[in-house]
mmCIF file of N, CA, C and O in Angstrom:
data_model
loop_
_atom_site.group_PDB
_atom_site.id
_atom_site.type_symbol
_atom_site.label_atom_id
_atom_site.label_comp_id
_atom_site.label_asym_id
_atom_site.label_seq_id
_atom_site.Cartn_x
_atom_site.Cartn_y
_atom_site.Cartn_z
ATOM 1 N N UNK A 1 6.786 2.645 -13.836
ATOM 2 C CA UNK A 1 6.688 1.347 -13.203
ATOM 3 C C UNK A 1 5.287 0.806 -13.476
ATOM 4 O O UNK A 1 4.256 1.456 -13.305
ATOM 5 N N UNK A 2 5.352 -0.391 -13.897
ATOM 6 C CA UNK A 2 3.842 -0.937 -13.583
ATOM 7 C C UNK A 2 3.294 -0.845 -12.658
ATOM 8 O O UNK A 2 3.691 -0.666 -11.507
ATOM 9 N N UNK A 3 1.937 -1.003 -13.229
ATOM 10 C CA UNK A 3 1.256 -0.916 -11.674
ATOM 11 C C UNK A 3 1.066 -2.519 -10.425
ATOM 12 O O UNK A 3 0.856 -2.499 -9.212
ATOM 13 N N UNK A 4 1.240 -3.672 -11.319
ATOM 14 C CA UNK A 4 1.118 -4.763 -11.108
ATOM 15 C C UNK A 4 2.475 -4.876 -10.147
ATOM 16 O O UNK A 4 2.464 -4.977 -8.920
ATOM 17 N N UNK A 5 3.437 -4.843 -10.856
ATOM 18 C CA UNK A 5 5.066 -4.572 -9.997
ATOM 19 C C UNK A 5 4.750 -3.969 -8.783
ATOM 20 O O UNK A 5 5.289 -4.535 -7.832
ATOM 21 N N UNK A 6 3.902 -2.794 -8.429
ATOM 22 C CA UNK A 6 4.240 -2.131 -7.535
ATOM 23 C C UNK A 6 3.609 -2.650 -6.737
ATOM 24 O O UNK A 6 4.107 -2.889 -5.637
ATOM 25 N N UNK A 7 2.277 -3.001 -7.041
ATOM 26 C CA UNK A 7 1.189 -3.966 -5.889
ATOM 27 C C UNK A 7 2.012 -5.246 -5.417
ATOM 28 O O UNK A 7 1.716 -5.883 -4.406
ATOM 29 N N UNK A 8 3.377 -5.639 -6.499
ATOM 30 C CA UNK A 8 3.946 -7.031 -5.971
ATOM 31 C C UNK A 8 4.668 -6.708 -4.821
ATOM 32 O O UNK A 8 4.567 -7.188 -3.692
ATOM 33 N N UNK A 9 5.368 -5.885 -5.220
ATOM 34 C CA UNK A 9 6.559 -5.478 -4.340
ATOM 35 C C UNK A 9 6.131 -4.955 -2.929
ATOM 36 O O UNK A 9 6.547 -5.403 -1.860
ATOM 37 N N UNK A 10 5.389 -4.111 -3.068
ATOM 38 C CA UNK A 10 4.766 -3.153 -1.909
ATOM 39 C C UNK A 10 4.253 -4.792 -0.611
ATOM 40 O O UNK A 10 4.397 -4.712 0.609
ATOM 41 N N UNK A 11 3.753 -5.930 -1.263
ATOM 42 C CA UNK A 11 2.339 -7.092 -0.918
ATOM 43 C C UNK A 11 3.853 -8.019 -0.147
ATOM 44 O O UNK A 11 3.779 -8.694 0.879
ATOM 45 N N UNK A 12 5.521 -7.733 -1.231
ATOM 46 C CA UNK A 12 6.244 -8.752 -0.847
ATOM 47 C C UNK A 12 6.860 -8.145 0.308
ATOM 48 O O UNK A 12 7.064 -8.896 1.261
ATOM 49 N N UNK A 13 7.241 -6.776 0.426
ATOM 50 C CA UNK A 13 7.863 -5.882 1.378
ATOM 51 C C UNK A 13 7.129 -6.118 2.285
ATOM 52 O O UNK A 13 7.690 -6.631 3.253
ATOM 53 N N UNK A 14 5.793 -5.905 2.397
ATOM 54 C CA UNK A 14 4.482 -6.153 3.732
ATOM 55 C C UNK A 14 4.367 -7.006 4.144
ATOM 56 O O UNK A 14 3.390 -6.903 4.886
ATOM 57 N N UNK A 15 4.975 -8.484 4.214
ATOM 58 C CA UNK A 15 5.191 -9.930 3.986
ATOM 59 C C UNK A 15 6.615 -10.286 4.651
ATOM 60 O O UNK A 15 6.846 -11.179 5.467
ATOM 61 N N UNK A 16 7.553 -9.310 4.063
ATOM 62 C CA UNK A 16 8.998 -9.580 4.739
ATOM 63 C C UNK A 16 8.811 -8.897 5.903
ATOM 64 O O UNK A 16 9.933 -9.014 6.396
ATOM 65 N N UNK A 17 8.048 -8.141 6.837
ATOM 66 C CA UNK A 17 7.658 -7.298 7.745
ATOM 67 C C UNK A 17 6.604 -7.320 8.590
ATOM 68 O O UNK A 17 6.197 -6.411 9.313
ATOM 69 N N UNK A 18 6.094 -8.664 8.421
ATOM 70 C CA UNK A 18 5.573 -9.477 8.833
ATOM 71 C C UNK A 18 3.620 -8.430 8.821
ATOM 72 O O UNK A 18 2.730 -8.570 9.660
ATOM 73 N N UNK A 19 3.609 -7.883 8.082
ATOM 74 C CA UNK A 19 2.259 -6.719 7.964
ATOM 75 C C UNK A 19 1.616 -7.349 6.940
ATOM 76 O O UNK A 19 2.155 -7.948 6.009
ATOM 77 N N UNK A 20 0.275 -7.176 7.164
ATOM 78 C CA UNK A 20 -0.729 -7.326 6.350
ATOM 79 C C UNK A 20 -1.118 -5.900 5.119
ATOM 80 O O UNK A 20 -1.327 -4.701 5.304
ATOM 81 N N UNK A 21 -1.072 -6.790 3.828
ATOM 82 C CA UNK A 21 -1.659 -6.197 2.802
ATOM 83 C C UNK A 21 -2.519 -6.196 1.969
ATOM 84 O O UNK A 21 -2.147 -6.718 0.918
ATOM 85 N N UNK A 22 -3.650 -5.790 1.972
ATOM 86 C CA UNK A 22 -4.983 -5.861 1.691
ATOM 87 C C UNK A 22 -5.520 -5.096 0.902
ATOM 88 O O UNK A 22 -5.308 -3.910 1.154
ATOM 89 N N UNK A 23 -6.252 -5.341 -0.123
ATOM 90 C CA UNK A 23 -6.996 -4.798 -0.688
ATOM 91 C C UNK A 23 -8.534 -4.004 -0.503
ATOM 92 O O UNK A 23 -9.433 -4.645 -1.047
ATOM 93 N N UNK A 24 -8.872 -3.053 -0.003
ATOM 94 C CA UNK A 24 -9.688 -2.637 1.100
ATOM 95 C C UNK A 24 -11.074 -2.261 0.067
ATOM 96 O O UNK A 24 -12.178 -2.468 0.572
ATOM 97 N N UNK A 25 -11.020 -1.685 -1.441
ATOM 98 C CA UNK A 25 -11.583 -1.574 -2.342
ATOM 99 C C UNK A 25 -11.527 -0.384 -3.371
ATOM 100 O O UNK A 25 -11.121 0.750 -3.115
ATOM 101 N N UNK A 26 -12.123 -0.950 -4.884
ATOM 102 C CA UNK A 26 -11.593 -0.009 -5.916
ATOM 103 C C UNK A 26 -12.677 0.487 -6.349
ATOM 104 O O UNK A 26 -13.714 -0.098 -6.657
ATOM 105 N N UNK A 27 -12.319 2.081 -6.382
ATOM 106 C CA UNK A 27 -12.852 3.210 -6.661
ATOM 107 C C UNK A 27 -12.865 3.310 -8.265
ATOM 108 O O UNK A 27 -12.543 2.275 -8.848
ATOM 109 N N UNK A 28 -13.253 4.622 -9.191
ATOM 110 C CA UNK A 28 -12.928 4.583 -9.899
ATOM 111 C C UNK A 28 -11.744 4.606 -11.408
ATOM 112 O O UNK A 28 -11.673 4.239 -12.581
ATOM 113 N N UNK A 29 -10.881 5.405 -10.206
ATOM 114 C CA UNK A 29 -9.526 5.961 -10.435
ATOM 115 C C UNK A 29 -8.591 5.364 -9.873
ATOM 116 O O UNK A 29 -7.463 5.365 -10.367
ATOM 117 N N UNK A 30 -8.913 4.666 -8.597
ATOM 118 C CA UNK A 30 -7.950 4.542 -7.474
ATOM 119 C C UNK A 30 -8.202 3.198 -6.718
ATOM 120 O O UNK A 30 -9.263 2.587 -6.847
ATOM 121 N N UNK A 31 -7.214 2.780 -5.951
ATOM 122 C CA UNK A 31 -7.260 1.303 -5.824
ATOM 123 C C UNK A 31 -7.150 1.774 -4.160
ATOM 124 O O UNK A 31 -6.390 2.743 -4.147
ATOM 125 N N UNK A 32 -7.640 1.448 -2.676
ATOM 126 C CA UNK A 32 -7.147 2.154 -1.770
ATOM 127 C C UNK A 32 -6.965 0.289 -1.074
ATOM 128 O O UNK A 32 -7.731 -0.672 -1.006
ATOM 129 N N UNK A 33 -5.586 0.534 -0.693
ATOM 130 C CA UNK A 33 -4.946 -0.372 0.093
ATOM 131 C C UNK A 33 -4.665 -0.467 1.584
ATOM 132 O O UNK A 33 -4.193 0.573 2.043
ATOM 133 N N UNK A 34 -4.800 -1.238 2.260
ATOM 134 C CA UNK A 34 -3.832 -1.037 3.387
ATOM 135 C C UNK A 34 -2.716 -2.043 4.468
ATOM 136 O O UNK A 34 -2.958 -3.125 5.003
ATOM 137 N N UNK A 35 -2.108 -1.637 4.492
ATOM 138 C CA UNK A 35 -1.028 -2.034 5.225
ATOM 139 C C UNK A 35 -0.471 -1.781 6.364
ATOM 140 O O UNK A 35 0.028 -0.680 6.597
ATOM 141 N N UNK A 36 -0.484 -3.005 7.438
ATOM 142 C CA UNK A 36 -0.607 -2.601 8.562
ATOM 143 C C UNK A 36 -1.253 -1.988 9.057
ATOM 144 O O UNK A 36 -2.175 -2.603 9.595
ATOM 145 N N UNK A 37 -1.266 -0.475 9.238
ATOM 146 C CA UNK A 37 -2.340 0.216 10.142
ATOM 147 C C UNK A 37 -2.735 1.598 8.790
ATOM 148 O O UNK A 37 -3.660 2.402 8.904
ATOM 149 N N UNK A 38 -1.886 1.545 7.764
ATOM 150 C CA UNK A 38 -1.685 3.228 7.302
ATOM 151 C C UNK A 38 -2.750 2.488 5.482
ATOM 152 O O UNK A 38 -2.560 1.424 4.893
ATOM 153 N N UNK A 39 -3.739 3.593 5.160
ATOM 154 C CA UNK A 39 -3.847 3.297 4.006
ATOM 155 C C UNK A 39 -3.186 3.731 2.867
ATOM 156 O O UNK A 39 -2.453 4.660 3.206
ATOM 157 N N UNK A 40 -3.076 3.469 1.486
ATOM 158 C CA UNK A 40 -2.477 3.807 0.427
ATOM 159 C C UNK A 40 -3.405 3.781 -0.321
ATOM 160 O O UNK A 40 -4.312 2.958 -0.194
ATOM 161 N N UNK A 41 -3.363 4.878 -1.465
ATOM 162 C CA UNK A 41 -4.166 4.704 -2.636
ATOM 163 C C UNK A 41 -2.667 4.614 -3.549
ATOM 164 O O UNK A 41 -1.477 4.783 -3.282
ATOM 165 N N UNK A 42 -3.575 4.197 -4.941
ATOM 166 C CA UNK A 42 -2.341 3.287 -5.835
ATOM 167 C C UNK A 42 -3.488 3.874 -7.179
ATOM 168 O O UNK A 42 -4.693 3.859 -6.925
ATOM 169 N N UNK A 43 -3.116 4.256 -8.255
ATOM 170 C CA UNK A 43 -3.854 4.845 -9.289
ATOM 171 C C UNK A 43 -4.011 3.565 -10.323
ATOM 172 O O UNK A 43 -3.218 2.635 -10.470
ATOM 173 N N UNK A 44 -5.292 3.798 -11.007
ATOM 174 C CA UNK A 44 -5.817 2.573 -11.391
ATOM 175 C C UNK A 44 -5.184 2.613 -13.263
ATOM 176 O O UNK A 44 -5.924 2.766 -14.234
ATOM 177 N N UNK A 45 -3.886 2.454 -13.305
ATOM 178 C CA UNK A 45 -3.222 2.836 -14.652
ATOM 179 C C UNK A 45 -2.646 1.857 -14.502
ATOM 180 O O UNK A 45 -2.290 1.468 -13.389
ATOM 181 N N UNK A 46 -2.393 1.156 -15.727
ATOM 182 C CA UNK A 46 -0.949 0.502 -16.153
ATOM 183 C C UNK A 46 0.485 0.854 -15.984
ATOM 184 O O UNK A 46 1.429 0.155 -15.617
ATOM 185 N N UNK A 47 0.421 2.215 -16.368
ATOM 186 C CA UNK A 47 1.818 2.608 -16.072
ATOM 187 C C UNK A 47 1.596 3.203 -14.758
ATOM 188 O O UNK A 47 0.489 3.097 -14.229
ATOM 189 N N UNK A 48 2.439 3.745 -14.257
ATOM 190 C CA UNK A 48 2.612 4.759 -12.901
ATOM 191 C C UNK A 48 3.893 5.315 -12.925
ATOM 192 O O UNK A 48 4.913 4.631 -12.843
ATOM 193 N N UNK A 49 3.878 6.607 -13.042
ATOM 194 C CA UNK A 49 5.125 7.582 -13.310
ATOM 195 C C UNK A 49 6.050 7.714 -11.917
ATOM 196 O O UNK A 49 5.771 8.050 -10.766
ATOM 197 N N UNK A 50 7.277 7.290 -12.572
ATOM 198 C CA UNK A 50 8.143 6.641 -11.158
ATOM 199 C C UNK A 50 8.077 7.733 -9.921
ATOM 200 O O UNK A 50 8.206 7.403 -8.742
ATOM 201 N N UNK A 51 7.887 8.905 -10.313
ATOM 202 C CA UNK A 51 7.890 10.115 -8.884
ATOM 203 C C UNK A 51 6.601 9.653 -8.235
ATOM 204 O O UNK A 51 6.696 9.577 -7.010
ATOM 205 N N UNK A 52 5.466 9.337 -8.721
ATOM 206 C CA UNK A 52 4.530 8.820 -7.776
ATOM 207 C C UNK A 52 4.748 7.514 -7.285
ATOM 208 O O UNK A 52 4.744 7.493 -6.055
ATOM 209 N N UNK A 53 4.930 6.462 -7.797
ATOM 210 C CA UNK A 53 5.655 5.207 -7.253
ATOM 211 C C UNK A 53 6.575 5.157 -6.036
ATOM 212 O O UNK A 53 6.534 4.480 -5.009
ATOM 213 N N UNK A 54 7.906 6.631 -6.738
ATOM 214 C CA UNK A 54 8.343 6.321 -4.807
ATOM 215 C C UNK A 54 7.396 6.801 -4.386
ATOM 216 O O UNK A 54 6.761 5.995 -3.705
ATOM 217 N N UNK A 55 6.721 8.266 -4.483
ATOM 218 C CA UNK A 55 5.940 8.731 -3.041
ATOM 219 C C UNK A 55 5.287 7.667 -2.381
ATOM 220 O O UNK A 55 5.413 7.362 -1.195
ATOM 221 N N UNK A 56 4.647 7.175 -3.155
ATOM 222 C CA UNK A 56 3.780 5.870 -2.546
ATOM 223 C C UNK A 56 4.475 4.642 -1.745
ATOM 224 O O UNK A 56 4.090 4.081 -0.719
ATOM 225 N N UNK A 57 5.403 4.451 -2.390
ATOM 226 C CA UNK A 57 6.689 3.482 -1.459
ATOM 227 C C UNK A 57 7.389 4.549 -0.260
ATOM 228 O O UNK A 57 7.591 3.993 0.820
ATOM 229 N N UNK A 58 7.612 5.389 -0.307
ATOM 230 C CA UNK A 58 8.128 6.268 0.977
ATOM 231 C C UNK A 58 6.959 6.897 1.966
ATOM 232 O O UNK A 58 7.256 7.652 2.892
ATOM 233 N N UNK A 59 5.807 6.565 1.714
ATOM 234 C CA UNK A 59 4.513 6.556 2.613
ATOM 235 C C UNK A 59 4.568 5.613 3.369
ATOM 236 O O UNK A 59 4.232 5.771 4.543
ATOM 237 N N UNK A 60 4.970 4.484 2.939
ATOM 238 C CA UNK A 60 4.522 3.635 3.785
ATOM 239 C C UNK A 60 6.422 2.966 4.612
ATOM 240 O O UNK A 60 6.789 1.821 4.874
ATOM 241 N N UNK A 61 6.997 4.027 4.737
ATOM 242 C CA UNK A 61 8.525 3.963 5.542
ATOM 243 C C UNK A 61 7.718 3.649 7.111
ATOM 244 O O UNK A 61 8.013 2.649 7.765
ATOM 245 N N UNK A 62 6.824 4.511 7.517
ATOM 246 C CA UNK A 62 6.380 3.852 8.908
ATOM 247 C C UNK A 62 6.326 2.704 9.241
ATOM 248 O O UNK A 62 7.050 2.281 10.143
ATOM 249 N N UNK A 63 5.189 1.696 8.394
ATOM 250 C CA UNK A 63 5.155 0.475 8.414
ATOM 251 C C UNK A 63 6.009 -0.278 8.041
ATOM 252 O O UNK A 63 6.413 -1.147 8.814
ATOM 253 N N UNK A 64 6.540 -0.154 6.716
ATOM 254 C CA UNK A 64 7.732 -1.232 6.630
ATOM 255 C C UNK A 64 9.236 -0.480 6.926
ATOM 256 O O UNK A 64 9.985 -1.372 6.529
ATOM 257 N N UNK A 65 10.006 0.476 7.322
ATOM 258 C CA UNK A 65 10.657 0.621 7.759
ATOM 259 C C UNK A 65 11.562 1.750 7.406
ATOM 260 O O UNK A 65 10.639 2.390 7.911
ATOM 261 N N UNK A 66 12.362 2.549 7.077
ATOM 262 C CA UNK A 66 12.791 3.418 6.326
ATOM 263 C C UNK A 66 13.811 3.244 5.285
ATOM 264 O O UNK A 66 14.945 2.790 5.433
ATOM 265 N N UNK A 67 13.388 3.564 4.473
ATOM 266 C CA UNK A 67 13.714 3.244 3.303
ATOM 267 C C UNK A 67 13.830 2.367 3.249
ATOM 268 O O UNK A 67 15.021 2.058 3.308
ATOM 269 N N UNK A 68 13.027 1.397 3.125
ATOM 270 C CA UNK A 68 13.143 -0.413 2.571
ATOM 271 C C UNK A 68 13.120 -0.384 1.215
ATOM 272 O O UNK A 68 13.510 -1.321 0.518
ATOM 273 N N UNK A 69 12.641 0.744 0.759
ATOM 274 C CA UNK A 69 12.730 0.498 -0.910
ATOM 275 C C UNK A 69 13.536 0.865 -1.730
ATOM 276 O O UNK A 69 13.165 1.035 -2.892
ATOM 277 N N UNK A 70 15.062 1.123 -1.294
ATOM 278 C CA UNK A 70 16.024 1.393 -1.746
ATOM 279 C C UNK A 70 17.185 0.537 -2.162
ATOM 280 O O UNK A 70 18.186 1.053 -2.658
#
């Protein structure tokens, strides 16, 4: 998955859920986000290998809901 896609989706899901998604600041490797109350890091690649993509989308099931990304 891109990485651009995932920042969309993750920013549009946080949006339909009425949560804030923010960009909190980028490291060298790593992008650390947060949403709602929980942070995320997001790897600073073009691609992103889909097993980390869900983990990163099923992290954040607290805030936006369970399994919203299915």
């Amino acid at each position: 998955m891109k990485r651009v896609d995932l920042i969309k989706k993750l920013g549009a899901a946080a949006a339909k859920a009425d949560k804030e998604f923010v960009l909190l600041r980028e490291g060298g490797s790593h992008s650390i986000f947060r949403c709602g109350g929980q942070k995320i890091v997001i790897p600073r690649h073009r691609e992103i290998n889909e097993h980390t993509a869900r983990g990163i989308m099923s992290d954040l099931d607290d805030q936006l809901g369970e399994d919203w990304w299915k």
